[in-house]
Structures are given as structure tokens and as C-alpha cells.
Coordinates of C-alpha atoms in Angstrom, one line a residue:
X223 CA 18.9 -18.3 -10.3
X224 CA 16.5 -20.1 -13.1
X225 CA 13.3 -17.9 -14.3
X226 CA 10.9 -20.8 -12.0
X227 CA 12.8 -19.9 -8.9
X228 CA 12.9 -16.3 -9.4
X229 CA 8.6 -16.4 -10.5
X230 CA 8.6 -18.3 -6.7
X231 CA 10.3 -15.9 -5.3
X232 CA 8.2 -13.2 -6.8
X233 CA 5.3 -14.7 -5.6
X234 CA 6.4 -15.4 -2.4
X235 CA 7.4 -11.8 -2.2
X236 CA 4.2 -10.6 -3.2
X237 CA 2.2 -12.8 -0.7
X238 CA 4.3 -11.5 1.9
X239 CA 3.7 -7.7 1.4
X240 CA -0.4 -8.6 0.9
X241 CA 0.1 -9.9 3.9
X242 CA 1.4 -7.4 5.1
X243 CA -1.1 -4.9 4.1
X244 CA -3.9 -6.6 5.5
X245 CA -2.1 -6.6 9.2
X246 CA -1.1 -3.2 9.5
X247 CA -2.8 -0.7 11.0
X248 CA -3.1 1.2 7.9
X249 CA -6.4 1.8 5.9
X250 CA -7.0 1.8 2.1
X251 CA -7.2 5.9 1.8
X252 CA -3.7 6.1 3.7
X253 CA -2.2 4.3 0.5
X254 CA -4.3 6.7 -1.6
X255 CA -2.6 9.7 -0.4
X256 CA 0.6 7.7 -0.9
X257 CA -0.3 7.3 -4.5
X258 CA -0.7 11.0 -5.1
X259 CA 2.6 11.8 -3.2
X260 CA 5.0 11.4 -0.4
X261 CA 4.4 11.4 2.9
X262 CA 6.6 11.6 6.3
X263 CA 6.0 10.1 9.6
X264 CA 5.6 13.1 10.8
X265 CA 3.5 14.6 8.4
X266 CA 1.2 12.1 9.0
X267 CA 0.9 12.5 13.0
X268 CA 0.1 16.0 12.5
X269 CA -2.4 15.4 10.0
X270 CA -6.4 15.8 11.6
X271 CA -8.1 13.0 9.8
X272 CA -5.4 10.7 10.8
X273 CA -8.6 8.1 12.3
X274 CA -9.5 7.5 8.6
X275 CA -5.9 6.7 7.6
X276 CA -4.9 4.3 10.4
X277 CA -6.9 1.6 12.4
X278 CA -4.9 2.4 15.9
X279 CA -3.7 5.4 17.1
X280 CA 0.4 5.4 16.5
X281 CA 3.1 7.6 17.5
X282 CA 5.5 8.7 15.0
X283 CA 8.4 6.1 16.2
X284 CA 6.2 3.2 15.8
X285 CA 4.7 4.8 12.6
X286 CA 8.3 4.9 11.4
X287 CA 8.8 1.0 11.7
X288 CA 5.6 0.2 10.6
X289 CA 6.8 2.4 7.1
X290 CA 10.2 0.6 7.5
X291 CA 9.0 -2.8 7.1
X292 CA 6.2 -1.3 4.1
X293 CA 9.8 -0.2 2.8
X294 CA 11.5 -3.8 3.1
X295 CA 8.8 -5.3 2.0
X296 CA 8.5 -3.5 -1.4
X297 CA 5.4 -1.6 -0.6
X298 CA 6.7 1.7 -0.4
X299 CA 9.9 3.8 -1.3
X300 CA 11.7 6.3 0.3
X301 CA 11.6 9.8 -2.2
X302 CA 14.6 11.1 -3.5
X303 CA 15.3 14.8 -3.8
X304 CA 18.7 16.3 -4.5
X305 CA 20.1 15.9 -1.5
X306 CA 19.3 11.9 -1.8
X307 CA 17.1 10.1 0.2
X308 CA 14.2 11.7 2.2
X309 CA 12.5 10.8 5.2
X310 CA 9.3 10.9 3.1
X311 CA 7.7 7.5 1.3
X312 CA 5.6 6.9 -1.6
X313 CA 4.0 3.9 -3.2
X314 CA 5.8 1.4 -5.1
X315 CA 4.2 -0.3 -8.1
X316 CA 4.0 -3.3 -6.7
X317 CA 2.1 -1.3 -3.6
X318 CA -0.3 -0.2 -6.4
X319 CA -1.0 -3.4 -7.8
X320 CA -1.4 -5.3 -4.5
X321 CA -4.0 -2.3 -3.6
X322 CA -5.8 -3.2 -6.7
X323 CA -7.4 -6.0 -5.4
X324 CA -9.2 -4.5 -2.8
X325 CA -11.0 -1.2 -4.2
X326 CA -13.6 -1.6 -1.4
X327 CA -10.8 -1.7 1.6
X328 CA -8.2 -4.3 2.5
X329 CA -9.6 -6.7 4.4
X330 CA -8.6 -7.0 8.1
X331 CA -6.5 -10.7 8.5
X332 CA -7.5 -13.4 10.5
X333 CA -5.7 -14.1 13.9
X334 CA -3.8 -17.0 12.8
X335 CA -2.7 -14.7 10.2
X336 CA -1.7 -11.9 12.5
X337 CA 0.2 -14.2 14.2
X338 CA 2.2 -15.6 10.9
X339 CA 2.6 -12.0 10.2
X340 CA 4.3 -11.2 13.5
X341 CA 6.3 -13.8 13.7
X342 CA 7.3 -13.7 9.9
X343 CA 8.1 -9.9 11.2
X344 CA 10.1 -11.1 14.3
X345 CA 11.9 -13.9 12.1
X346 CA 12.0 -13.7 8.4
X347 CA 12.8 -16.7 7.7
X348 CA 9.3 -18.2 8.3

């Protein structure tokens, strides 16, 4: 692959995760707390302010595939301890640099892009 199909890729990469970001239920402060350290699905049901991290109220197996896609995306990472991979995620730095651009909150996406992102979601080939 030649460096201007790789810098496409990139960038087509990237577009897709702010995407991403900006049709998921998750607010800014929730990828704040990722920044600082790991956090599990679970962890984060139980947690009481959980209304100022996410937009919707989720359960922890729909929480889970929302973080799995973050994950395939490039957003986030699972955490590694020394028994290997964790159910716990953390911000990748391409998370933090995406995040960047909105230090006021990520804006919420149009419809027509909810519905690119869903079907993009549904069929990644779009």
C-alpha cells in the first residue's frame, strides 16, 4: 500500500470513529474518566452519576457493544493486566485526539448522519 492510500485510509478511519463519537450515547465526561483510567461495563452501570456520562439509559449488554464497536473503531482499547486482556477499556490516542476537538461537548449528529452511522454499523462497507 503507497503512503497516499494509507493517509486515505487514515483519514477515512478517523472520520469514521468522529462519527462515531458524535452518535453514541456517550457524553464528553464519560471519555474523561476513560482518559484517567479503565473502565468496565459493569463498572459503569453501577456507577450513580451514570445520567452525566450517557445520553440514554443502557444496560450493560448493550453498553458492551456500544464499547465493542468504540473498540473496532480505534477509540478505545481493552487493558491488559497479567493475565492478558481485561474486560475493562481505556482511551486510545487517537480517542484523545478526536476528543480534542470538542472541549465544550461533542456535538449530537444530525439524522441523516445517524442513519449513515447505523447503517455504516450494520454494513461496513458503506
Amino acid at each position: 500500500m503507497n503512503a497516499s492510500a494509507q493517509t486515505l485510509l487514515t483519514a477515512r478511519s478517523r472520520e469514521r470513529a468522529r462519527q462515531a463519537l458524535r452518535c453514541l450515547p456517550f457524553a464528553l465526561e464519560f471519555y474523561s474518566i476513560l482518559e484517567r483510567g479503565a473502565l468496565s461495563s459493569t463498572e459503569l452501570a453501577a456507577r450513580p452519576d451514570w445520567s452525566e456520562l450517557c445520553l440514554s439509559q443502557l444496560n450493560r449488554s448493550r453498553t458492551e457493544d456500544q464499547l465493542i464497536w468504540l473498540i473496532q473503531l480505534g477509540v478505545l482499547r481493552r487493558e491488559v493486566d497479567g493475565q492478558g486482556l481485561t474486560e475493562r477499556v481505556r482511551l486510545t490516542p487517537m480517542g484523545r485526539e478526536l476528543l480534542l476537538a470538542w472541549p465544550a461537548g461533542i456535538p449530537p449528529a444530525s439524522p441523516a448522519q445517524r442513519l449513515h452511522h447505523w447503517l455504516r454499523r450494520r454494513r461496513p462497507r458503506l
